[in-house]
mmCIF file of C-alpha atoms in Angstrom:
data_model
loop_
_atom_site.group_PDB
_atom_site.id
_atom_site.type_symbol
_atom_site.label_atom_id
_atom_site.label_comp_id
_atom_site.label_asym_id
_atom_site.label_seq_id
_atom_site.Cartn_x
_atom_site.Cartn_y
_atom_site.Cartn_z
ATOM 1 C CA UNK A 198 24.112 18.566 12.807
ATOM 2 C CA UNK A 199 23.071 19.268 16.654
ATOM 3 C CA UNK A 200 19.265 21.036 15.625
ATOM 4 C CA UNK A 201 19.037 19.051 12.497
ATOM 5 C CA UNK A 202 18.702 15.777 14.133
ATOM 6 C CA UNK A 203 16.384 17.018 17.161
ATOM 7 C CA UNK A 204 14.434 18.032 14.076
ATOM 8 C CA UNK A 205 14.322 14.517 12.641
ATOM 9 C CA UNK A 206 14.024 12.904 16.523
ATOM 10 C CA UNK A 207 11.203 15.255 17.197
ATOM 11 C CA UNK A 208 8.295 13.055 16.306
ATOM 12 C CA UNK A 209 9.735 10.341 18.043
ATOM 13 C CA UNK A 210 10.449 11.970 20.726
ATOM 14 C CA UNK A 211 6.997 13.547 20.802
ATOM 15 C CA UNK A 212 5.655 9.652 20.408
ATOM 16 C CA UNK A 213 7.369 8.876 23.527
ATOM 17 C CA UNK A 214 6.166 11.630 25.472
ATOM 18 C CA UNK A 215 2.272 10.810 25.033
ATOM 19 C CA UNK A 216 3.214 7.460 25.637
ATOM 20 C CA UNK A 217 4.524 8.010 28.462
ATOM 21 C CA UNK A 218 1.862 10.209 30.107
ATOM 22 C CA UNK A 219 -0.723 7.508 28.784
ATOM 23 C CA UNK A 220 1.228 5.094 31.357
ATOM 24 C CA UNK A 221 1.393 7.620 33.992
ATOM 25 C CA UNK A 222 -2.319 8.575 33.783
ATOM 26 C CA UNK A 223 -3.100 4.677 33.406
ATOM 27 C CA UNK A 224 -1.155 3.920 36.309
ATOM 28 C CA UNK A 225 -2.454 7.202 38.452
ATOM 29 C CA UNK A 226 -6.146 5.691 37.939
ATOM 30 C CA UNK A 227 -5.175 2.304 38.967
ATOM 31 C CA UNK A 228 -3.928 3.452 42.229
ATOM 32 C CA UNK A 229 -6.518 6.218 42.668
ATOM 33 C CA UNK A 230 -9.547 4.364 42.057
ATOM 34 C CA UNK A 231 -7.943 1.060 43.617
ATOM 35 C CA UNK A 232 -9.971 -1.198 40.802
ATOM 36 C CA UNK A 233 -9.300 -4.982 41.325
ATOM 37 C CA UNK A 234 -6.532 -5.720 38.728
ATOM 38 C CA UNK A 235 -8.415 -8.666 36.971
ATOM 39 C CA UNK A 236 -10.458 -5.564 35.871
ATOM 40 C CA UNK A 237 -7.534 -3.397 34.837
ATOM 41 C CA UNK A 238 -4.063 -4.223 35.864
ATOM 42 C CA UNK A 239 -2.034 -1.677 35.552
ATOM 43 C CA UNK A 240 1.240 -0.944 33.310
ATOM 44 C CA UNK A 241 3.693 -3.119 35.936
ATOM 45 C CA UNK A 242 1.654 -5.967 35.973
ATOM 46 C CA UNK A 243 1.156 -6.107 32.275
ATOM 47 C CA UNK A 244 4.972 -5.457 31.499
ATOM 48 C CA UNK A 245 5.030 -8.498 33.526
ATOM 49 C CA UNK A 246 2.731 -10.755 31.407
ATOM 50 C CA UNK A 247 4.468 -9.848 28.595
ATOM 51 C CA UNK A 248 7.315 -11.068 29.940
ATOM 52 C CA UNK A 249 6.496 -14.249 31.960
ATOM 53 C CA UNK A 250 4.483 -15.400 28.508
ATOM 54 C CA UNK A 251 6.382 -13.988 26.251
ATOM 55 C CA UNK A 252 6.574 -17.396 24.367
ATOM 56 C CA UNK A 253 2.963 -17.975 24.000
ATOM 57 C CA UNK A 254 2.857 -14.574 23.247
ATOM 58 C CA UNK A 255 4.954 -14.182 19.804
ATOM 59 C CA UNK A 256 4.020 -18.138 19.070
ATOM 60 C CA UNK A 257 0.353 -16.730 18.586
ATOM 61 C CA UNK A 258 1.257 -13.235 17.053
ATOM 62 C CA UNK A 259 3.563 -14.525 14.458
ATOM 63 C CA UNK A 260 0.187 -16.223 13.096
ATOM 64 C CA UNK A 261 -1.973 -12.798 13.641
ATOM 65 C CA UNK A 262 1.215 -10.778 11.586
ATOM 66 C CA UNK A 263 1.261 -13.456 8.927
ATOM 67 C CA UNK A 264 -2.783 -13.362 8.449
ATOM 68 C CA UNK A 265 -2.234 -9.249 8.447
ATOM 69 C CA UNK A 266 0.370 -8.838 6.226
ATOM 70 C CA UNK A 267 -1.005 -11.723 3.336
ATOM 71 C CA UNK A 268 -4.634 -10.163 3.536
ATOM 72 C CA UNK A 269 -2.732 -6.665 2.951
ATOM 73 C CA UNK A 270 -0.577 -7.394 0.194
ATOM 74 C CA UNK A 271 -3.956 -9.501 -1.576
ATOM 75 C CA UNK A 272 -6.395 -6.744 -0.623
ATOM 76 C CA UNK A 273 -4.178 -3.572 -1.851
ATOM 77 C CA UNK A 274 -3.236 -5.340 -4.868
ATOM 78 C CA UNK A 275 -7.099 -6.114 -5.653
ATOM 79 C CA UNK A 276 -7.724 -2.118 -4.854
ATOM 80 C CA UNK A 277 -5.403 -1.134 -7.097
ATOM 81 C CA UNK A 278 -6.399 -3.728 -10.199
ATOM 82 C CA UNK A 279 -9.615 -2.530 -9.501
ATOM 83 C CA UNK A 280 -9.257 1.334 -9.244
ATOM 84 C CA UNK A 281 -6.912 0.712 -12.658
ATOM 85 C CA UNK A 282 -9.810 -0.582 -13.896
ATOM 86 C CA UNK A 283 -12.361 1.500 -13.170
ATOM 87 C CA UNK A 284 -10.541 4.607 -14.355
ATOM 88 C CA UNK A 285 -9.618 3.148 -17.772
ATOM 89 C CA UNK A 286 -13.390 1.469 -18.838
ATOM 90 C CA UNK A 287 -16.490 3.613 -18.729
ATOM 91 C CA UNK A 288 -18.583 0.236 -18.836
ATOM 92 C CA UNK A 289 -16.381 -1.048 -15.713
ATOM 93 C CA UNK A 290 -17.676 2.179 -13.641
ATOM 94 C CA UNK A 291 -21.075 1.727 -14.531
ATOM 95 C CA UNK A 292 -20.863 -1.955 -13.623
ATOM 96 C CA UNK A 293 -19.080 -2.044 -10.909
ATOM 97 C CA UNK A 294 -19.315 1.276 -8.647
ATOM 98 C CA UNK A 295 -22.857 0.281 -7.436
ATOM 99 C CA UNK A 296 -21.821 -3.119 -6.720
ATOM 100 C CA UNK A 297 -18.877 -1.107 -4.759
ATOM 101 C CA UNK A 298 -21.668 0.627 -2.734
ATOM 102 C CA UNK A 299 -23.496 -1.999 -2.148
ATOM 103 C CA UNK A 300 -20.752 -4.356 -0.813
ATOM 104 C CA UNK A 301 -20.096 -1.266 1.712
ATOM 105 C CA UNK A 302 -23.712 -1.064 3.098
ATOM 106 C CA UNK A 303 -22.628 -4.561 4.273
ATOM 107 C CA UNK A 304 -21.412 -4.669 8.043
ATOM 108 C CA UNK A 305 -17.748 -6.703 7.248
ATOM 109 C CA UNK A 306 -18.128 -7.762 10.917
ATOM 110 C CA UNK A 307 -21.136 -9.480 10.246
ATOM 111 C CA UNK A 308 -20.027 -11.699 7.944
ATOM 112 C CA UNK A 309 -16.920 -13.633 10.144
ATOM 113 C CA UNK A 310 -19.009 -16.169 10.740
ATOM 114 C CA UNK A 311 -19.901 -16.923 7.077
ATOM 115 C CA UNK A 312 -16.961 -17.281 6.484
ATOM 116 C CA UNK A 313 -15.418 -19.273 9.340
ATOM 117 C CA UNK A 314 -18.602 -21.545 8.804
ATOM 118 C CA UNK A 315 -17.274 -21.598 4.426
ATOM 119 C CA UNK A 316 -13.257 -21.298 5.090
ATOM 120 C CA UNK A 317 -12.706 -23.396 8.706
ATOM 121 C CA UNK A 318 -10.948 -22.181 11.584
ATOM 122 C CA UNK A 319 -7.909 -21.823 9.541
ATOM 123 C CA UNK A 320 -5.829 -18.832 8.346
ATOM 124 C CA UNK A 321 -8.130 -18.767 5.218
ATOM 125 C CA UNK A 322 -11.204 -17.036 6.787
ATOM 126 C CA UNK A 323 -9.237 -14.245 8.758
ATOM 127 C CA UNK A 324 -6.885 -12.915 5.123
ATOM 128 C CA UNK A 325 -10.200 -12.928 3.437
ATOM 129 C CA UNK A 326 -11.633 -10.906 6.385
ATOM 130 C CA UNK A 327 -8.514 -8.540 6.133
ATOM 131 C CA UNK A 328 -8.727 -8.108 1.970
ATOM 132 C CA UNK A 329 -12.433 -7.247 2.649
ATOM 133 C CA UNK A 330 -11.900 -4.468 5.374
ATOM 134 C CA UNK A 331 -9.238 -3.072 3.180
ATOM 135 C CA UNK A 332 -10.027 -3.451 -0.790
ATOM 136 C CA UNK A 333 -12.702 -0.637 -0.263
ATOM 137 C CA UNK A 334 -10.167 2.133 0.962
ATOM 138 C CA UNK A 335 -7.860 0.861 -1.157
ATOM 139 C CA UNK A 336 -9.597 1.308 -4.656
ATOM 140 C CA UNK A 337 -11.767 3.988 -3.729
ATOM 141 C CA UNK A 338 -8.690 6.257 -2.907
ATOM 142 C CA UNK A 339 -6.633 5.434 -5.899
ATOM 143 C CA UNK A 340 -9.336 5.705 -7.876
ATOM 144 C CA UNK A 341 -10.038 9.255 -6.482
ATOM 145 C CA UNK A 342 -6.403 10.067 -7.043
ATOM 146 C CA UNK A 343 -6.830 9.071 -10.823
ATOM 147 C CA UNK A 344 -10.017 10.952 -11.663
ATOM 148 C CA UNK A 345 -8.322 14.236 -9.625
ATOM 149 C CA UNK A 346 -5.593 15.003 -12.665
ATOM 150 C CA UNK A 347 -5.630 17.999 -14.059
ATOM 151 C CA UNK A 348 -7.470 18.635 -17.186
ATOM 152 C CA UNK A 349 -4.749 20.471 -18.948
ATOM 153 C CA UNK A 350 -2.663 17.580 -18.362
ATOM 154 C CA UNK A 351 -4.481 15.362 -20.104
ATOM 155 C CA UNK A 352 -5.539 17.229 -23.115
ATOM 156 C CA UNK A 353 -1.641 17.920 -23.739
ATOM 157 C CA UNK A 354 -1.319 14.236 -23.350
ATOM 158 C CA UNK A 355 -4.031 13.867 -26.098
ATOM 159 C CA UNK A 356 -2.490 16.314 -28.162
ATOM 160 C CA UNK A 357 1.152 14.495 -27.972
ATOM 161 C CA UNK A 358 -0.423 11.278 -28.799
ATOM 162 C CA UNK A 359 -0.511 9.583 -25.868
ATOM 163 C CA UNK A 360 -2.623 6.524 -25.838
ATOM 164 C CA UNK A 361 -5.659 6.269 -22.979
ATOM 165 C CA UNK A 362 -3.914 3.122 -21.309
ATOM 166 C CA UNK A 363 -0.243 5.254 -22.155
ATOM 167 C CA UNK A 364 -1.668 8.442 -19.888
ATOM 168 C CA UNK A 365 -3.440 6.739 -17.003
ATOM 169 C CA UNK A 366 0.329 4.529 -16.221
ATOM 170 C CA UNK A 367 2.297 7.220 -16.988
ATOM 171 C CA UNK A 368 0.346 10.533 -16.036
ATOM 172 C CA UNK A 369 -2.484 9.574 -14.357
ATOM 173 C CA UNK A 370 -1.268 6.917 -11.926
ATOM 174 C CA UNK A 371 1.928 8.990 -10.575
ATOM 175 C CA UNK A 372 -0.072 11.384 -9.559
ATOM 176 C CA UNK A 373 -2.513 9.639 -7.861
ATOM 177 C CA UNK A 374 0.246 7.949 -5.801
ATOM 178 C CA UNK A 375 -0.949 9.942 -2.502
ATOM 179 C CA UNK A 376 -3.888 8.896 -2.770
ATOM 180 C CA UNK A 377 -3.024 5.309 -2.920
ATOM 181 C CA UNK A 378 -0.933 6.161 0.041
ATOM 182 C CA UNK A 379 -3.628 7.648 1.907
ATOM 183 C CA UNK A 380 -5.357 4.579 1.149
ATOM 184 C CA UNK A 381 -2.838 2.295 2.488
ATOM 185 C CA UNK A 382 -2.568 4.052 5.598
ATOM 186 C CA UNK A 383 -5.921 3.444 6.748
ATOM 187 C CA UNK A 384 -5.378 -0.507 5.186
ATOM 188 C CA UNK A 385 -2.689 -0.603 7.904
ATOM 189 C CA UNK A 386 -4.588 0.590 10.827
ATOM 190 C CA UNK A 387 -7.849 -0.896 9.547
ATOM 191 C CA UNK A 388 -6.192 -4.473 8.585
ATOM 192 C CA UNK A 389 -5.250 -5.939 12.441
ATOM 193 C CA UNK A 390 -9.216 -5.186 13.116
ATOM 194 C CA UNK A 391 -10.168 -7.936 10.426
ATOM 195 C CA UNK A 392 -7.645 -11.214 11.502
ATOM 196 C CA UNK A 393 -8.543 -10.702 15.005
ATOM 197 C CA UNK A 394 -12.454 -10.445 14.945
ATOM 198 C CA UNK A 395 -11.746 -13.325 12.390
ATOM 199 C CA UNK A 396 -10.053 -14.951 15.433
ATOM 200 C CA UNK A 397 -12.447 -14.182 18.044
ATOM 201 C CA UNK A 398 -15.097 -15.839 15.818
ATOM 202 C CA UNK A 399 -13.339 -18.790 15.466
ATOM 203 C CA UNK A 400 -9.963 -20.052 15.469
ATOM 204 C CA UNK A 401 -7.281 -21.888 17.747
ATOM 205 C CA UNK A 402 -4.235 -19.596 17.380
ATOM 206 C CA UNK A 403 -3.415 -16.099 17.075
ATOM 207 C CA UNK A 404 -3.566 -13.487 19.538
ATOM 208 C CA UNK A 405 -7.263 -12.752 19.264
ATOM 209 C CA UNK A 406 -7.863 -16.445 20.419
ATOM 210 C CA UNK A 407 -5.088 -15.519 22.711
ATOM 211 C CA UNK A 408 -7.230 -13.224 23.921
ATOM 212 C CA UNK A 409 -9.996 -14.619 24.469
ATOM 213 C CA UNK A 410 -8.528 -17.174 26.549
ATOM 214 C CA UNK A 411 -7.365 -15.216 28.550
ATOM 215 C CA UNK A 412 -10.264 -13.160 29.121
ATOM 216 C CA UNK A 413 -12.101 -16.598 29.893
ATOM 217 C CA UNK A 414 -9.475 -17.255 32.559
ATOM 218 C CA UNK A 415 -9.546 -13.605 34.254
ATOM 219 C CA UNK A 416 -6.026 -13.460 33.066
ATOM 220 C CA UNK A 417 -6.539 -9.575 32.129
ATOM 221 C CA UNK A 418 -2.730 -8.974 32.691
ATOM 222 C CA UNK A 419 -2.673 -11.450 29.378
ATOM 223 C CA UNK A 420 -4.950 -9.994 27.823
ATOM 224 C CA UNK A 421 -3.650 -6.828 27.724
ATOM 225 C CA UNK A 422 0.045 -7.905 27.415
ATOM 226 C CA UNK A 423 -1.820 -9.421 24.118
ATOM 227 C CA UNK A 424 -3.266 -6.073 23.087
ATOM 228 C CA UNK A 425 -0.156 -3.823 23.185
ATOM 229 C CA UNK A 426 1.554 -6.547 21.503
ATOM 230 C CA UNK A 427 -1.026 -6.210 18.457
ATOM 231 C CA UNK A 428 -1.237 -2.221 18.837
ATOM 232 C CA UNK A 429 2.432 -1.848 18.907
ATOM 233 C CA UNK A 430 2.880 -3.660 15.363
ATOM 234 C CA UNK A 431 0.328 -1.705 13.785
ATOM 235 C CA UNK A 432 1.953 1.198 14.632
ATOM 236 C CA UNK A 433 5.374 -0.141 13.308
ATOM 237 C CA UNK A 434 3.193 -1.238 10.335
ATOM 238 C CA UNK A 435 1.914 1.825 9.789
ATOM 239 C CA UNK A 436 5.155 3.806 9.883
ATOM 240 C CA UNK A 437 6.472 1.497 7.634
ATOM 241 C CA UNK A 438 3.524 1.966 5.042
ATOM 242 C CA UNK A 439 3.719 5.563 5.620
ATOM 243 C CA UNK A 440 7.169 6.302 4.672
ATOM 244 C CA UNK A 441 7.385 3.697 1.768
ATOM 245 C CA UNK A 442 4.375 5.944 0.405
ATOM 246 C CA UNK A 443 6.370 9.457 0.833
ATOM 247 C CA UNK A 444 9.336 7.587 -0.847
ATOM 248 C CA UNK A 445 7.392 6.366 -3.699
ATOM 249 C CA UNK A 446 5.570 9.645 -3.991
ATOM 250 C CA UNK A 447 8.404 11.582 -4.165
ATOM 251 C CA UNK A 448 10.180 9.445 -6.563
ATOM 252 C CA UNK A 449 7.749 9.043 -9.012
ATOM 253 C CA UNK A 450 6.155 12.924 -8.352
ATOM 254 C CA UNK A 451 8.597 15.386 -7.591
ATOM 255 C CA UNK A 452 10.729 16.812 -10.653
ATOM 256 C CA UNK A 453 14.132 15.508 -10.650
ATOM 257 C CA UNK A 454 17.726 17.423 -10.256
#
């Protein structure tokens, strides 16, 4: 049991190991470059933001996680609808790929402001932000993953009858499920980006406004406290996304007993 569970720890341990040189080398170029702190305050002084606000703190980021994890759940299940769909209607892909394109030629940054100035200030604007960032990875991995069965596959699909709709949720999709996990990996990382630009454009809670506020009060210390608070549930967020996917995939993939 001894090597088997260093085995299992090893990425964890390996996690805590670069993060603990990061705060080492962060801390070394505080003290050797002596930069004011309200420029970068180093890992004590943070620790001790997070601490001394923690209340403000989690008041704020409990409305960041909430926009995150609603614009997720909307945006994934819109990539998947729409990979679905794509995959099963020829007149779908030649309708809506180019559209597809187009909407990614679009900077997604560039329109927070829109649609502060349509939505309000509210959590509205920043889960549409979030299903924006993320529908495109979404559906354009799955629907890789769908188009990527083999050929042989299908035609003995054909051959035992199999309806079109029949083979894409029973063959087709399965298979693709890495894909679709791939593509929910990046949502994860890429989702926290969209609620808190949504935030910086406009809004009056959340840690992005949090943020800011800080920033306009040379509270960097808060700032940052703010940051790692954001960074460190993304991480847990992806983690969690990441081995729901392996679990699904293996379930649904891997030939049983």
């Amino acid at each position: 049991m001894g090597p088997l569970t260093l085995r299992r720890s090893a990425p964890f341990l390996r996690g805590l190991a670069v993060l603990a040189f990061a705060l080492a080398l962060w801390q070394g170029i505080v003290w050797g470059t002596g930069v004011p702190h309200f420029i970068l305050p180093g890992p004590e002084r943070v620790w001790r933001a997070l601490v001394s606000s923690r209340t403000i703190i989690l008041d704020n980021a409990w409305i960041t996680f909430a926009q995150i994890l609603i614009g997720l759940v909307l945006g994934a299940t819109l990539g998947v609808v729409t990979a679905l769909q794509l995959a099963m209607s020829p007149l779908a892909r030649l309708v809506m790929r180019p559209i597809l394109v187009f909407a990614q030629a679009i900077p997604i940054f560039a329109l927070a402001p829109i649609l502060t100035l349509w939505l309000g200030y509210g959590m509205g604007s920043k889960i549409v932000m979030v299903i924006l960032i993320i529908y495109f990875p979404v559906a354009s991995s799955f629907f890789d993953g769908l188009t990527r069965t083999p050929r042989g596959w299908l035609d003995l699909a054909q051959v035992m009858g199999a309806s079109p709709n029949r083979a894409i949720f029973l063959l087709r999709a399965p298979q693709a499920l890495p894909s679709l996990a791939s593509g929910l990996r990046l949502a994860a990382v890429y989702a926290p980006f969209g609620a808190v630009i949504g935030e910086w454009v406009g809004a009056s809670k959340g840690l992005g406004y949090l943020m800011l506020l800080a920033n306009g009060r040379a509270q960097t210390d808060l700032m940052f406290a703010a940051l790692f608070v954001l960074a460190a549930f993304t991480v847990l967020l992806y983690l969690g996304i990441d081995r729901a996917g392996a679990a699904l995939t293996a379930r649904f993939t891997e030939p049983s007993g």
